[in-house]
Amino acid sequence: MKNDPTSRPVDAGGAAPAKHFIRQIIEEDLRANTHGGRVVTRFPPEPNGYLHIGHAKAVCLNFGMAREYGGECHLRMDDTNPTKEEVEYIESIREDVRWLGFDWGKHFYYASDYFDKMYECAAQLIRKGKAYVCGLTAEEWSKDYRGAPPAPGRASPSRNRPPEESLALFEEMRAGKHPDGSLCVRAKIDMASPNLHLRDPVLYRILHATHPNTGDRWCIYPTYDFAHPLEDAFEGITHSLCTLEFEVHRPLYDWVIENLDGLPSRPRQYEFARLNLNYTVMSKRRLLELVQEGRVRGWDDPRMPTICGLRRRGYTPESIRAFTEVIGLTKYESLSDVARLEHGLRDDLNKRAARRLAVLNPLRVIIENADALPASVNAVNNPEDESAGTRPVPFSSELFIERDDFMENPPPKYFRLSPGGSVRLRYAGFLTCTRVEKDAIVCKWSPPEAGLKVKGTIHWVSAKHAVPAEIRLYDRLFTVEDPLAQAAAEGKDYHEFLNPDSLVTVAGFVEAGLADVRPAERFQFERLGYFCADPDSTPGKLVFNRTVTLKDPWAKAAGKR
RNA sequence: UGCCCGAUGGUGUAAUGGUAGCACAACUGACUCUGGAUCAGUUUGUCUAGGUUCGAAUCCUAGUCGGGCAGCCA
């Protein structure tokens, strides 16, 4: 088993993945034949927002375990609360899961598919005397009955209502004869339990709301605690993986399964720590705030940690999958470093992205010996991939180079251009600066054969041929690692930590060959970083997003000075 | 407050009673037509106190710290 290559996930960089506790549980179950040798998982989002990288961890875990152990993974919309869910999110969730590289096959479900069966299950519990219809309001319940541990709670006056009477009321609830909140179905468990979830939790509540899927067919809806174990049991889920906050719900999950007859399977719930990433926020509520307040341009703003944001930014699904594997899986909360995500992305793009020349902040260069110039030079498309070949790049006597690549008074160890100095022009010989004018520098060009001894190589584009492009430079959304925690600790509003420079738009130039890029095409602009064409980009007006910079020791050292 | 869960370098993790390892980050150096990539190397860690044991990151007890629950949200 240990050396079985088929049991390894695709993106673990060749190394065997860590046998985290979920893998151990699954392998133990397989050995013991706990679920008849089956592995069935599910990803159960509530369709009330867009998926973010935290969800990607759950998606990759659930689909990944199924793939790895020859099982299946269901995609299930957990739509048990019509007051919060909307159809518009459903397709975006499906798209994001697909983009991440997973396939649910025919196993796409809605919790609402099971409303009839769930109703029957509640009726069964009532008939058995294990549930009852309670007439207390939510407020009365929490104020006077539920109690606060260590003190026990008080029994609802309806707790011993005869099953026939509860059943009749339940039927009336369903028929719409009672207003929202007037009645609910409660499990009869233990009003003295130190676990609040076992003090007669609500199983069904009245909600006169139109459901995106079932319309007005129902006005009563099951709660998460009742619905989730049932959905899992109906679908034959073997390992129901959820986040840590559901740990205390597990006894109730088990209670529901154990007290119902006729369930087709016996699922088990296991909990893992959700993903936290530094320099961003992850909750749906905060993300929604950023969108609504106009701090970002939308859910798919490339600065957002949403899947659609990362996609637009230029992230590859492979790098996201690799990230979710490499951060591991534990039962304690931690804060992962985005540097890890970025590392995986560079690693991936370095091998795949075609190299191009682009200048973000142009400085005009006039070549004084224009007579001997080639019309074009041959550039390597990808030094990591010989099969990518080469391309011609037009050359001329007027170039743009990066403003950062020239200094009149350079500090020590500056390897670039300065008056009297020389540099290599990437793929195109050498430049020696002879004088500085107001809006340009004048240089002498030497061919590659000149073999000048230089320390640096700089990128360039031909001013006559280059195409103007809008280039959007992104940086982290927040200036501190954990904006919410720090705001709470310092009594501040987390908005104070918003990075004002998270988006800087510049007017640059890209080499002529890029004039007809299609949105989402990814490139490395040499010496600058990885970029991708934005959906806003058209042949007449190019727009690129900087996905991530290249590592830049010089810039870092400069930042320290 | 009660109950539940947890704690390993700066960060994320591995070691399942037997040499504390890996990755990211940081720092050196080599190489290089990307100050990229690659390669070599360095620095840094078992929350505390007791106990069990030939031997404890691992098991036990207590404490400390952190997280979670107290919606008819999920």
XYZ file of C-alpha atoms (C1' of nucleotides) in Angstrom:
635
model
C 0.000 0.000 0.000
C 2.732 2.407 0.980
C 4.516 2.090 -2.331
C 1.486 1.854 -4.547
C 1.961 4.694 -7.031
C -1.731 4.711 -7.910
C -2.577 5.756 -4.382
C -0.701 9.007 -4.786
C -2.376 12.242 -5.711
C -1.347 13.810 -8.982
C 0.071 17.041 -7.718
C 2.271 16.151 -4.799
C 5.367 17.005 -6.778
C 6.313 13.387 -7.212
C 6.831 12.786 -3.515
C 4.485 10.492 -1.658
C 1.882 12.623 0.110
C 1.706 12.808 3.865
C -0.477 10.139 5.389
C -2.670 12.640 7.151
C -5.273 11.429 9.609
C -8.062 11.205 7.026
C -5.947 8.961 4.808
C -5.178 6.819 7.830
C -8.856 6.519 8.715
C -9.807 5.609 5.165
C -7.051 3.031 4.882
C -8.034 1.535 8.217
C -11.667 1.327 7.077
C -10.590 -0.269 3.842
C -8.575 -2.855 5.769
C -11.420 -3.551 8.159
C -13.979 -3.478 5.353
C -16.050 -1.011 7.385
C -18.078 0.270 4.465
C -17.876 -2.766 2.257
C -14.663 -1.484 0.756
C -16.304 1.664 -0.551
C -15.079 5.247 -0.299
C -17.788 7.818 -0.986
C -17.244 11.461 -0.085
C -19.119 14.637 -0.826
C -18.551 18.342 -1.195
C -21.705 20.014 0.161
C -21.596 23.805 -0.344
C -24.510 25.997 0.574
C -25.288 27.992 -2.585
C -25.125 31.364 -0.896
C -21.808 32.722 -2.166
C -18.794 32.127 -4.345
C -16.209 29.475 -3.576
C -12.851 30.621 -2.228
C -9.501 28.965 -1.712
C -10.669 27.667 1.657
C -13.381 25.748 -0.152
C -10.738 24.547 -2.609
C -9.084 22.750 0.284
C -12.343 20.905 0.995
C -12.995 20.259 -2.701
C -9.514 18.825 -3.215
C -9.759 16.755 -0.052
C -13.125 15.205 -0.847
C -12.603 14.661 -4.551
C -8.969 13.792 -3.932
C -9.681 11.039 -1.419
C -12.314 9.556 -3.730
C -9.907 9.613 -6.675
C -7.044 8.237 -4.648
C -8.951 5.326 -3.161
C -11.034 4.437 -6.180
C -14.259 5.859 -4.799
C -16.626 8.593 -5.836
C -17.350 12.112 -4.700
C -20.733 13.779 -4.876
C -21.329 17.461 -5.448
C -24.323 18.399 -3.347
C -25.991 21.756 -2.953
C -26.957 22.039 0.693
C -30.100 24.056 0.119
C -32.096 23.665 3.308
C -32.590 27.360 3.980
C -34.495 29.127 1.157
C -34.116 32.502 2.871
C -30.388 32.490 2.181
C -29.742 30.611 -1.008
C -29.893 31.673 -4.627
C -29.697 29.878 -7.966
C -27.094 32.292 -9.320
C -24.451 30.705 -7.109
C -25.102 27.150 -8.191
C -23.587 27.402 -11.656
C -20.563 29.329 -10.384
C -19.903 26.574 -7.852
C -20.152 23.887 -10.530
C -17.838 25.874 -12.798
C -15.262 26.399 -10.066
C -15.188 22.730 -9.050
C -14.816 21.710 -12.688
C -12.062 24.265 -13.239
C -10.205 22.896 -10.238
C -10.106 19.659 -12.170
C -12.799 17.489 -10.642
C -15.693 15.540 -12.060
C -18.717 14.445 -10.050
C -20.004 12.332 -12.926
C -23.703 11.708 -12.431
C -23.495 12.498 -8.741
C -24.850 16.013 -8.624
C -27.514 16.413 -5.960
C -29.545 18.864 -3.961
C -30.419 18.411 -0.308
C -33.885 19.419 -1.430
C -34.064 16.213 -3.501
C -34.674 14.485 -0.190
C -37.310 16.698 1.398
C -40.002 13.992 1.132
C -37.776 11.365 2.708
C -36.637 13.756 5.402
C -40.253 14.559 6.257
C -40.894 10.843 6.659
C -37.850 10.474 8.902
C -39.085 13.242 11.184
C -42.528 11.610 11.313
C -40.884 8.316 12.236
C -39.046 9.919 15.148
C -42.273 11.526 16.333
C -44.140 8.200 16.160
C -41.392 6.585 18.204
C -41.666 9.299 20.824
C -38.176 10.552 19.966
C -39.305 13.905 18.652
C -42.168 16.279 19.358
C -43.737 19.468 18.113
C -42.803 22.357 20.392
C -44.768 25.603 20.647
C -42.103 27.698 22.344
C -40.738 30.691 20.470
C -37.003 30.759 19.755
C -36.626 33.501 22.304
C -38.536 31.668 25.037
C -36.463 28.604 24.362
C -33.076 30.229 24.721
C -34.127 32.442 27.616
C -36.089 30.075 29.820
C -35.579 26.488 28.732
C -32.350 25.607 27.021
C -30.262 26.610 30.037
C -26.564 27.372 30.189
C -24.129 24.634 31.224
C -23.297 23.531 33.814
C -26.926 24.184 34.748
C -29.383 21.788 33.112
C -32.186 23.054 30.924
C -35.932 22.795 31.510
C -38.281 20.567 29.619
C -40.474 22.201 27.024
C -44.150 22.121 28.070
C -44.698 20.145 24.857
C -42.038 17.581 25.602
C -44.533 14.894 26.535
C -47.106 15.756 23.942
C -48.562 12.453 22.683
C -47.040 11.333 19.355
C -50.431 11.381 17.579
C -50.906 15.011 18.569
C -47.388 15.974 17.450
C -47.904 14.130 14.212
C -51.122 16.033 13.546
C -49.420 19.348 14.290
C -46.469 18.415 12.092
C -48.938 17.740 9.290
C -50.528 21.133 9.912
C -47.104 22.786 9.835
C -46.527 21.236 6.468
C -49.947 22.316 5.258
C -49.094 25.929 6.022
C -51.567 26.393 8.853
C -49.015 27.987 11.183
C -46.888 31.116 10.844
C -43.085 31.145 10.863
C -41.611 30.447 14.264
C -44.855 29.429 15.943
C -44.051 25.731 16.015
C -41.035 23.521 15.426
C -40.108 19.872 15.664
C -37.590 19.024 18.358
C -35.648 15.849 18.968
C -36.217 14.531 22.482
C -32.693 13.864 23.694
C -31.275 15.215 26.937
C -32.061 18.568 28.516
C -29.204 18.109 31.001
C -26.487 17.375 28.444
C -23.328 19.475 28.751
C -23.430 19.536 24.943
C -26.039 22.124 23.987
C -26.649 20.429 20.668
C -28.190 17.534 22.524
C -30.681 19.661 24.493
C -33.716 18.917 22.327
C -32.390 20.470 19.103
C -34.734 21.713 16.385
C -35.201 19.303 13.487
C -37.785 21.161 11.426
C -38.817 24.787 11.313
C -41.520 26.750 9.504
C -40.243 29.040 6.752
C -42.780 30.523 4.382
C -40.271 31.222 1.635
C -40.014 30.262 -2.015
C -37.265 27.719 -2.472
C -35.007 28.062 -5.537
C -35.492 24.382 -6.275
C -38.817 23.258 -4.824
C -40.671 26.542 -5.180
C -43.644 26.787 -2.829
C -44.108 23.084 -2.342
C -42.794 23.296 1.202
C -43.124 25.806 3.999
C -41.243 23.670 6.520
C -37.558 22.937 6.154
C -35.155 20.607 7.980
C -32.268 22.135 9.905
C -28.673 21.385 8.989
C -28.248 19.055 11.959
C -31.149 16.891 10.877
C -30.687 17.141 7.125
C -26.954 16.550 6.847
C -26.685 13.047 8.332
C -29.730 12.041 6.305
C -28.307 13.366 3.025
C -25.119 11.466 3.752
C -26.977 8.274 4.618
C -29.248 8.481 1.555
C -26.266 8.868 -0.756
C -24.201 6.143 0.874
C -21.511 8.575 1.957
C -18.838 6.701 3.905
C -16.651 9.562 5.095
C -18.398 12.846 5.736
C -15.576 15.383 6.003
C -16.323 18.779 7.478
C -14.621 21.591 9.345
C -13.769 21.718 13.030
C -16.730 23.796 14.165
C -18.995 20.807 13.527
C -17.111 18.656 15.989
C -19.627 19.316 18.766
C -22.448 18.482 16.365
C -21.142 14.972 15.801
C -23.050 13.364 18.716
C -26.254 14.748 17.187
C -25.226 13.532 13.730
C -24.784 10.082 15.202
C -28.011 10.312 17.183
C -30.029 10.984 14.036
C -28.472 8.028 12.244
C -28.850 5.670 15.174
C -32.442 6.494 16.012
C -33.889 6.056 12.554
C -34.838 2.712 11.049
C -34.466 1.910 7.394
C -31.512 4.155 6.549
C -29.508 2.670 3.666
C -26.059 3.353 5.098
C -24.088 4.377 8.152
C -21.912 7.405 7.378
C -19.266 8.764 9.746
C -18.338 12.401 10.223
C -14.720 13.529 10.558
C -13.543 17.067 11.124
C -10.473 18.931 9.873
C -9.169 22.487 10.256
C -10.267 25.016 7.665
C -7.679 26.927 5.665
C -6.578 30.391 6.728
C -4.318 32.430 4.475
C -2.312 35.441 5.566
C -2.795 38.934 4.118
C -6.414 38.265 3.218
C -9.811 37.527 4.720
C -11.717 34.379 3.995
C -15.228 34.542 5.377
C -18.093 34.896 2.933
C -19.352 37.843 4.946
C -16.077 39.806 4.722
C -15.633 38.965 1.085
C -19.160 40.157 0.382
C -18.377 43.377 2.252
C -15.313 44.037 0.094
C -17.449 43.598 -3.006
C -20.400 45.665 -1.804
C -18.250 48.476 -0.483
C -16.428 48.657 -3.786
C -13.030 47.880 -2.276
C -12.601 45.427 -5.117
C -14.258 45.294 -8.518
C -16.277 42.156 -7.877
C -16.154 38.556 -6.721
C -13.692 37.771 -9.489
C -11.381 40.697 -8.798
C -7.873 39.244 -9.135
C -7.072 40.348 -5.594
C -9.837 38.210 -4.115
C -9.077 34.762 -2.658
C -12.128 33.436 -4.488
C -11.621 30.684 -7.036
C -12.893 32.962 -9.798
C -10.577 35.728 -8.565
C -7.550 33.447 -8.576
C -8.543 32.191 -12.009
C -8.746 35.718 -13.395
C -5.460 36.559 -11.687
C -3.844 33.784 -13.705
C -3.474 30.998 -11.148
C -3.428 27.484 -12.533
C -5.712 24.815 -11.069
C -2.650 22.586 -10.743
C -0.920 25.054 -8.460
C -3.996 25.342 -6.258
C -4.346 21.583 -6.014
C -0.667 21.220 -5.171
C -1.034 23.892 -2.520
C -3.922 22.144 -0.792
C -1.833 18.985 -0.635
C 1.363 20.583 0.581
C -0.222 22.507 3.462
C -1.307 19.237 5.032
C -4.381 18.393 7.017
C -4.726 18.687 10.771
C -7.185 19.246 13.555
C -5.810 22.575 14.677
C -6.277 25.986 13.140
C -3.275 27.614 11.547
C -2.422 30.485 9.248
C -0.841 29.431 5.980
C 1.605 31.665 4.167
C 0.541 32.846 0.704
C 4.239 32.640 -0.189
C 3.648 28.911 -0.304
C 0.818 29.328 -2.800
C 2.937 31.693 -4.876
C 5.890 29.334 -4.796
C 3.779 26.524 -6.240
C 2.457 28.850 -8.896
C 5.937 30.018 -9.993
C 7.065 26.435 -10.010
C 4.221 25.484 -12.330
C 4.381 28.534 -14.598
C 8.161 28.435 -14.867
C 7.834 25.152 -16.725
C 4.849 26.094 -18.851
C 4.621 29.821 -19.520
C 5.993 31.206 -22.772
C 8.484 34.044 -22.327
C 7.761 37.439 -23.810
C 9.314 40.892 -23.576
C 7.381 43.745 -22.051
C 8.281 47.070 -20.483
C 6.136 48.400 -17.667
C 7.692 51.791 -17.087
C 9.317 52.813 -20.358
C 12.506 54.818 -20.784
C 13.329 55.757 -24.385
C 16.678 54.615 -25.776
C 18.082 56.062 -28.988
C 20.743 53.994 -30.691
C 23.319 56.230 -32.331
C 24.925 53.654 -34.619
C 21.677 52.766 -36.393
C 23.357 51.531 -39.584
C 24.423 48.059 -38.430
C 21.183 47.025 -36.679
C 19.349 43.738 -37.357
C 15.667 44.033 -38.271
C 14.777 41.390 -35.774
C 16.333 39.002 -33.284
C 15.548 35.445 -32.390
C 14.197 34.884 -28.865
C 13.825 31.659 -26.913
C 10.205 30.928 -25.978
C 10.916 28.862 -22.921
C 14.359 27.922 -21.640
C 12.732 25.184 -19.530
C 11.098 23.615 -22.556
C 13.112 23.313 -25.728
C 10.076 22.151 -27.710
C 8.555 25.608 -27.265
C 10.993 26.835 -29.934
C 11.975 30.387 -30.758
C 10.348 33.453 -32.264
C 11.537 36.560 -34.071
C 11.204 39.844 -32.183
C 11.447 43.092 -34.174
C 14.404 45.334 -33.363
C 15.070 48.972 -34.245
C 17.072 52.042 -33.394
C 14.561 53.237 -30.857
C 13.841 51.063 -27.849
C 12.005 51.175 -24.592
C 13.784 49.783 -21.578
C 12.630 49.668 -17.978
C 13.175 52.916 -16.098
C 14.511 50.839 -13.164
C 17.200 49.462 -15.425
C 18.981 52.799 -15.781
C 20.497 54.982 -13.084
C 22.580 58.107 -13.529
C 24.231 57.576 -10.171
C 24.100 53.860 -9.477
C 24.746 52.375 -6.039
C 27.357 49.616 -5.663
C 26.431 46.222 -7.112
C 24.011 47.775 -9.563
C 24.418 45.501 -12.590
C 22.299 47.501 -15.013
C 22.815 50.538 -17.272
C 24.430 53.777 -16.196
C 26.335 56.526 -18.072
C 29.415 55.029 -19.705
C 28.379 51.504 -18.693
C 27.262 48.530 -20.715
C 24.627 45.844 -20.361
C 23.459 42.918 -22.381
C 20.164 43.374 -24.193
C 18.216 40.184 -23.832
C 18.643 38.215 -27.096
C 20.007 41.328 -28.841
C 23.658 42.168 -28.233
C 24.808 44.980 -25.988
C 24.095 48.568 -25.166
C 26.618 51.121 -23.963
C 25.230 54.397 -22.657
C 27.028 57.353 -24.224
C 24.921 60.271 -22.995
C 21.720 61.224 -21.228
C 19.198 63.557 -22.767
C 16.041 65.050 -21.354
C 13.554 62.394 -22.448
C 15.869 59.623 -23.547
C 19.272 58.102 -23.242
C 21.584 57.688 -26.175
C 23.457 54.432 -26.545
C 25.863 52.634 -28.805
C 24.783 49.169 -29.853
C 27.180 46.217 -30.175
C 26.383 42.856 -31.721
C 26.413 39.629 -29.639
C 29.799 38.712 -31.157
C 31.317 41.743 -29.440
C 31.308 39.644 -26.279
C 31.373 42.586 -23.925
C 32.024 41.739 -20.292
C 28.844 42.829 -18.543
C 27.208 41.996 -15.238
C 23.598 42.460 -16.220
C 21.020 41.672 -18.852
C 17.986 43.867 -19.382
C 14.769 43.452 -21.308
C 13.464 45.808 -23.969
C 10.920 46.325 -26.733
C 11.268 48.125 -30.054
C 9.508 51.477 -29.699
C 8.349 51.410 -33.313
C 6.858 47.932 -33.105
C 5.745 47.495 -29.493
C 2.058 47.495 -28.666
C 0.734 49.617 -25.807
C -0.961 47.677 -23.047
C -2.667 48.381 -19.777
C -0.960 46.344 -17.118
C -2.529 45.772 -13.730
C -0.088 45.134 -10.925
C -1.564 43.390 -7.931
C -0.266 43.169 -4.424
C -1.678 41.668 -1.244
C -5.096 42.997 -0.269
C -4.090 43.724 3.322
C -0.913 45.093 4.842
C -0.962 42.751 7.838
C -1.011 38.985 8.057
C -4.244 38.547 9.952
C -6.333 41.701 9.489
C -9.340 40.511 11.486
C -7.347 39.295 14.471
C -5.118 42.348 14.511
C -8.054 44.712 14.228
C -9.711 42.986 17.180
C -6.506 43.053 19.219
C -5.870 46.740 18.566
C -9.477 47.852 18.728
C -9.382 48.974 15.108
C -11.501 48.413 12.046
C -9.968 45.868 9.704
C -10.489 48.260 6.798
C -7.582 50.255 8.191
C -5.317 47.448 7.064
C -6.506 47.482 3.461
C -3.474 47.910 1.208
C -3.957 51.128 -0.779
C -1.519 49.831 -3.388
C -3.148 46.457 -3.902
C -3.862 47.530 -7.484
C -1.565 49.760 -9.509
C -2.345 50.223 -13.175
C 0.450 51.172 -15.548
C 0.645 51.964 -19.264
C 3.378 49.788 -20.686
C 4.427 48.203 -23.936
C 4.533 44.567 -24.969
C 6.299 42.969 -27.893
C 4.403 43.063 -31.184
C 3.586 39.359 -31.200
C 1.261 39.829 -28.255
C -1.189 41.994 -30.220
C -3.679 39.183 -30.680
C -3.616 37.389 -27.306
C -6.737 35.736 -26.047
C -7.984 36.340 -22.505
C -6.546 33.967 -19.885
C -3.379 33.264 -21.906
C -0.427 33.161 -19.556
C 3.105 34.422 -20.145
C 6.264 35.233 -18.333
C 7.328 38.769 -19.092
C 11.053 38.290 -18.730
C 12.581 39.584 -15.536
C 9.189 40.915 -14.387
C 6.869 38.091 -13.515
C 4.017 35.990 -14.793
C 1.153 37.770 -16.485
C -2.094 36.783 -18.115
C -4.453 38.532 -20.463
C -7.524 39.820 -18.634
C -11.057 39.236 -19.957
C -11.200 43.033 -20.403
C -8.498 42.695 -23.042
C -9.414 43.250 -26.698
C -7.215 43.298 -29.823
C -7.447 47.098 -29.823
C -6.760 47.521 -26.115
C -4.615 44.942 -24.423
C -5.001 44.380 -20.683
C -2.705 42.140 -18.657
C -2.834 41.089 -15.039
C 0.350 40.458 -13.139
C -0.254 37.052 -11.616
C 2.890 36.981 -9.504
C 6.305 38.589 -9.697
C 9.518 36.714 -10.259
C 11.720 36.405 -7.216
C 13.739 39.580 -7.139
C 16.679 39.660 -4.698
C 17.769 43.071 -5.955
C 14.377 44.631 -5.250
C 14.320 42.988 -1.864
C 17.765 44.270 -0.972
C 16.725 47.713 -2.200
C 13.654 47.554 0.025
C 15.867 46.893 3.023
C 18.164 49.827 2.358
C -18.815 29.284 33.205
C -19.670 24.119 31.347
C -18.407 20.780 27.511
C -15.437 19.495 23.131
C -10.819 19.908 20.301
C -5.825 21.139 19.963
C -0.286 22.679 20.945
C 6.760 20.301 16.997
C 11.890 25.956 13.918
C 9.658 32.496 11.458
C 5.440 29.628 8.660
C 3.034 24.933 7.242
C 3.829 20.020 8.602
C 6.295 14.551 9.394
C 7.851 11.112 12.960
C 1.867 6.467 15.565
C 7.377 4.172 22.386
C 13.565 3.743 19.397
C 18.810 8.951 15.352
C 13.329 15.139 15.649
C 12.787 14.869 9.186
C 10.555 17.642 4.923
C 8.738 22.048 2.460
C 8.204 27.370 2.347
C 10.714 31.675 4.154
C 15.553 33.699 5.467
C 20.866 33.737 4.742
C 25.794 31.898 2.135
C 28.106 30.221 -2.139
C 28.275 28.032 -7.319
C 26.311 28.536 -12.115
C 23.622 31.486 -15.601
C 22.152 35.960 -22.010
C 16.050 36.484 -16.864
C 19.607 39.673 -10.098
C 14.582 34.111 -12.772
C 15.392 28.866 -12.858
C 18.935 25.160 -11.165
C 22.658 23.213 -7.682
C 25.317 23.051 -2.886
C 25.196 24.662 2.036
C 23.788 27.434 6.808
C 20.494 29.219 10.774
C 16.148 28.150 13.709
C 11.823 23.587 16.969
C 8.912 19.141 20.542
C 4.046 24.785 25.642
C 5.242 23.923 31.245
C 5.722 20.652 35.514
C 5.486 15.936 37.277
C 4.968 10.605 36.270
C 5.296 5.543 33.475
C 9.526 3.295 30.677
C 15.979 0.757 29.337
C 14.053 4.673 26.185
C 8.689 9.807 25.536
C 7.254 14.772 20.481
C 4.445 10.183 21.065
C 1.443 7.115 26.924
C -0.667 9.154 31.992
C -1.774 13.460 35.488
C -2.002 18.579 36.401
C -1.326 23.356 34.589
C -0.700 27.170 30.695
C -2.090 28.960 26.100
C -5.152 28.762 21.589
C -9.691 27.348 18.913
C -14.888 25.769 18.899
C -20.233 25.459 20.841
C -24.566 28.132 23.686
C -29.491 30.403 15.735
C -35.823 27.725 14.427
C -27.683 29.685 10.000
C -24.591 26.223 7.536
